[in-house]
Structure formats: structure tokens, C-alpha cells
Short mmCIF file of C-alpha atoms in Angstrom, two decimals:
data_model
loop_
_atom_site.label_atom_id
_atom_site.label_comp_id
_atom_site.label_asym_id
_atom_site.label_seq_id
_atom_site.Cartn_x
_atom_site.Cartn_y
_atom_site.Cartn_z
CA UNK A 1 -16.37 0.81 5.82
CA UNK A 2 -13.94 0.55 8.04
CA UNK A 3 -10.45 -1.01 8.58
CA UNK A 4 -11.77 -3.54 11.69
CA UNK A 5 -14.53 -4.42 9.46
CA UNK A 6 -12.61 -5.18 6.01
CA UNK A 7 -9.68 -7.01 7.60
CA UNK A 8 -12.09 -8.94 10.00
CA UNK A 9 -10.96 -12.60 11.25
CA UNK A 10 -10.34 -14.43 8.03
CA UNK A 11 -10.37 -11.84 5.45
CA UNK A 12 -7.39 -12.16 3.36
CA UNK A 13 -5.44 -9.07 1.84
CA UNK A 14 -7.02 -8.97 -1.62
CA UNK A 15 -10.06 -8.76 -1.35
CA UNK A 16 -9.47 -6.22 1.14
CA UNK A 17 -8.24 -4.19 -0.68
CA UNK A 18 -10.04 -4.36 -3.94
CA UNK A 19 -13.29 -3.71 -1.67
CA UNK A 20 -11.02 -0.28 -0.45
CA UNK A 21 -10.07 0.53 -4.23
CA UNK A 22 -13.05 0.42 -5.10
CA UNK A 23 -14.28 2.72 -2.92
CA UNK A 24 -11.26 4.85 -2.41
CA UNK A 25 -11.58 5.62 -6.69
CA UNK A 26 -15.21 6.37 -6.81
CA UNK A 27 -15.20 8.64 -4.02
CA UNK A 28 -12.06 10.57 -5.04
CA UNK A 29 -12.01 10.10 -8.64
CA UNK A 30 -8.83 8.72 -9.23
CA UNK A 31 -8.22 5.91 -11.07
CA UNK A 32 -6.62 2.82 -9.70
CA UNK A 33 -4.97 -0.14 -12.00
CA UNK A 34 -4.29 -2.69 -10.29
CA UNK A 35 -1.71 -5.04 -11.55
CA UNK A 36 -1.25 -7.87 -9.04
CA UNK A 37 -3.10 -9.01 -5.52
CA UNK A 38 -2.11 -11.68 -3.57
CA UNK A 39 -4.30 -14.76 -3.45
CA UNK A 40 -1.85 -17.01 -1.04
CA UNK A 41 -2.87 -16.84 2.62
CA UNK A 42 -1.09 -14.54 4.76
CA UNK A 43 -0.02 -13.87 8.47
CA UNK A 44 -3.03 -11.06 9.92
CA UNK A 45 -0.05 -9.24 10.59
CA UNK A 46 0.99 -8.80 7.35
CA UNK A 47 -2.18 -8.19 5.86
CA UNK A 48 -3.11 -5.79 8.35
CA UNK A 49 0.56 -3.80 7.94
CA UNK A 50 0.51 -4.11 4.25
CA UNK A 51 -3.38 -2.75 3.85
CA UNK A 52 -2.18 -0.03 6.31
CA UNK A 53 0.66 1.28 4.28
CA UNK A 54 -1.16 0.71 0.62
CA UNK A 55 -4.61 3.43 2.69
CA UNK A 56 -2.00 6.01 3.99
CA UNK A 57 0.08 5.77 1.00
CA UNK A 58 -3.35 6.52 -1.19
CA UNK A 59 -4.10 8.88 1.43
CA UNK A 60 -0.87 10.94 0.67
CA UNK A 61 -2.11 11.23 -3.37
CA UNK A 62 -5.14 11.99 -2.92
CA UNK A 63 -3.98 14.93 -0.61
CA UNK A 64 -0.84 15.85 -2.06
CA UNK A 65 -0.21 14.43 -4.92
CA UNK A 66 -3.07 15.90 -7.83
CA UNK A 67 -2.58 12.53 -9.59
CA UNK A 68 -5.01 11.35 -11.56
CA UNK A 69 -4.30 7.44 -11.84
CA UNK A 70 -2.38 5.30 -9.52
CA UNK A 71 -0.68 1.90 -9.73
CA UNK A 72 -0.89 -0.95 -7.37
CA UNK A 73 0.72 -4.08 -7.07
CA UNK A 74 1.01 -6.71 -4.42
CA UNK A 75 2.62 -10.17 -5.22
CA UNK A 76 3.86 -13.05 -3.51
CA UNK A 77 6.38 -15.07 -4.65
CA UNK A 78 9.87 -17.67 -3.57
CA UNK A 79 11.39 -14.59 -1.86
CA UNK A 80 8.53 -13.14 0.24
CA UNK A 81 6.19 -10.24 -0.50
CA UNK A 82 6.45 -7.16 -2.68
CA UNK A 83 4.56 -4.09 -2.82
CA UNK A 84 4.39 -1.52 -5.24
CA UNK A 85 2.07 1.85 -5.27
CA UNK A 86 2.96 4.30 -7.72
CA UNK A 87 1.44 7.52 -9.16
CA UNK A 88 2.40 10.05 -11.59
CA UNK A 89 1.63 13.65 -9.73
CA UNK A 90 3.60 16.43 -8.59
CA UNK A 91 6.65 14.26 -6.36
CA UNK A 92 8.31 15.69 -3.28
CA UNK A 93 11.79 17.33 -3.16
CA UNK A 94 13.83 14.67 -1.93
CA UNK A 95 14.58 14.56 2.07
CA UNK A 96 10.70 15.78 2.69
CA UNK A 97 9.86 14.65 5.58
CA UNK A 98 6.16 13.79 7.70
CA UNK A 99 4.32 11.59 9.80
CA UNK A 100 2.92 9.86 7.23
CA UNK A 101 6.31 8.67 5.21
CA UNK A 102 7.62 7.93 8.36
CA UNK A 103 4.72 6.04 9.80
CA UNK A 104 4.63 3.68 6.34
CA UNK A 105 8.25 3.07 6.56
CA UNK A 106 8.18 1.74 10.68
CA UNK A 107 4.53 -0.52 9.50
CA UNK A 108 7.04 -2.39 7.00
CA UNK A 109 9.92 -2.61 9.70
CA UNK A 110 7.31 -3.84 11.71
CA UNK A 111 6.45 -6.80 10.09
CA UNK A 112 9.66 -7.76 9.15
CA UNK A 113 10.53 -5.33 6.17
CA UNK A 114 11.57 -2.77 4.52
CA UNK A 115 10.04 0.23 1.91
CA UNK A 116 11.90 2.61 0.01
CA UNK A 117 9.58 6.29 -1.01
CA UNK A 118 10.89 7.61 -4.58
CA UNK A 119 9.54 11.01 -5.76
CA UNK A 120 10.95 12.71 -8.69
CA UNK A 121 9.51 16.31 -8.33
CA UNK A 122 6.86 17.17 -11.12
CA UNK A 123 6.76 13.29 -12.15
CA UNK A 124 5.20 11.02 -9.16
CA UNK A 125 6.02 8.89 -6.37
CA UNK A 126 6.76 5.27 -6.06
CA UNK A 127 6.82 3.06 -2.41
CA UNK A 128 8.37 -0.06 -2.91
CA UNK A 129 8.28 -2.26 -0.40
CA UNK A 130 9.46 -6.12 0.20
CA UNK A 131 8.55 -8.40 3.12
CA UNK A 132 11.49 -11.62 3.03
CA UNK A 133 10.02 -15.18 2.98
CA UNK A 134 11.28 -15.67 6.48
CA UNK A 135 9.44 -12.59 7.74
CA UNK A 136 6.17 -13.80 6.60
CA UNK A 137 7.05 -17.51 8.37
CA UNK A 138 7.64 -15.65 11.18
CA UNK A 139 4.79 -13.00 11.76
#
């Protein structure tokens, strides 16, 4: 399915996204836990940069990663939004570079915040991302 059609007019991130997990794990194989999705309303903005960043970042395991299981997690809370998606495969060298890292990090700075890529080679990768309260007023 795609993007335009999952995150149509009134479509809120989670069940976006479990719909895309869903698919994503039976057609790759790779299992997904999913620890938290957001049920509070959110600006399309956000829900489209978010879901953008949590398909490239799954995007990046199943291509480089050889992970079998990844983690997600997307709350809500007094300070804004947080977003977690972490596996356990190979990692990067620290200071790798691509379009992809650097197109996930501008979709947060787009919408107001900020995500941080940790890879410890030979142990996984972790985004962690955070969206303040005031950005989500104001997108």
C-alpha cells in the first residue's frame, strides 16, 4: 500500500504504522515488537515526518543491517514526542555516512526536532528521536 494511501486525510500515526509493520515483517521476515504507539492526535506533519523516518529507518535494516528483530517505540507525553527504532544487527563504524541517515535526520529538523543514529559495530543501531511539545503546537 502506499504512503498517500496509509497516511490519507485523517489517519492518525498508529495505525499507520501498525498497518506498515505488519506488512513490512511478513514480507521481510523480521520481527517487529512494538512497545508504544501514539493514540493522541497529531499535526499531519508530524505524522507524516515521523512515519517517514520509522519506513527509511526499517528500510536501512532490512538492507544493511541482517537483523532479525527490531524495536519500535513511539510515545507522547508532557514534553512532546519520542521515537525510538532499534535493532540488534551488524552497526556501522561510526562517522558512516549516506543519503538515507542524512535524509532521517533533516525529516526530524523539519518538523521541529531532532534524532540522534547510534551504531555500535557488530551489535545494532538505535535512532532516537524527540519532537518538543512546542514543535508539535506549532506544526
Amino acid at each position: 500500500m502506499s504512503e498517500e494511501l496509509r497516511l490519507r486525510e485523517g489517519t492518525g500515526l498508529k495505525p499507520a504504522l501498525e498497518e506498515y509493520l505488519g506488512d513490512w515483517s511478513a514480507r521481510t521476515g523480521i520481527a517487529v515488537e512494538t512497545w508504544a504507539l501514539p493514540d493522541a492526535p497529531l499535526p499531519s506533519a508530524v505524522v507524516r515526518g515521523v512515519y517517514a523516518v520509522v519506513t527509511e529507518a526499517l528500510a536501512n535494516v532490512e538492507r544493511h543491517s541482517g537483523a532479525r528483530h527490531v524495536a519500535i517505540a513511539v510515545t507522547v507525553g508532557d514534553t512532546g514526542l519520542r521515537m525510538t527504532v532499534s535493532d540488534e544487527g551488524v552497526g556501522f563504524s561510526e562517522g558512516t555516512t549516506g543519503r538515507g541517515l542524512a535524509a532521517m535526520k533533516a525529516g526530524f529538523v523539519e518538523i521541529g526536532g531532532t534524532l540522534s543514529i547510534n551504531s555500535v559495530l557488530g551489535s545494532g543501531t538505535t535512532l532516537s528521536g524527540v519532537v518538543p511539545k512546542r514543535a508539535l503546537r506549532g506544526a
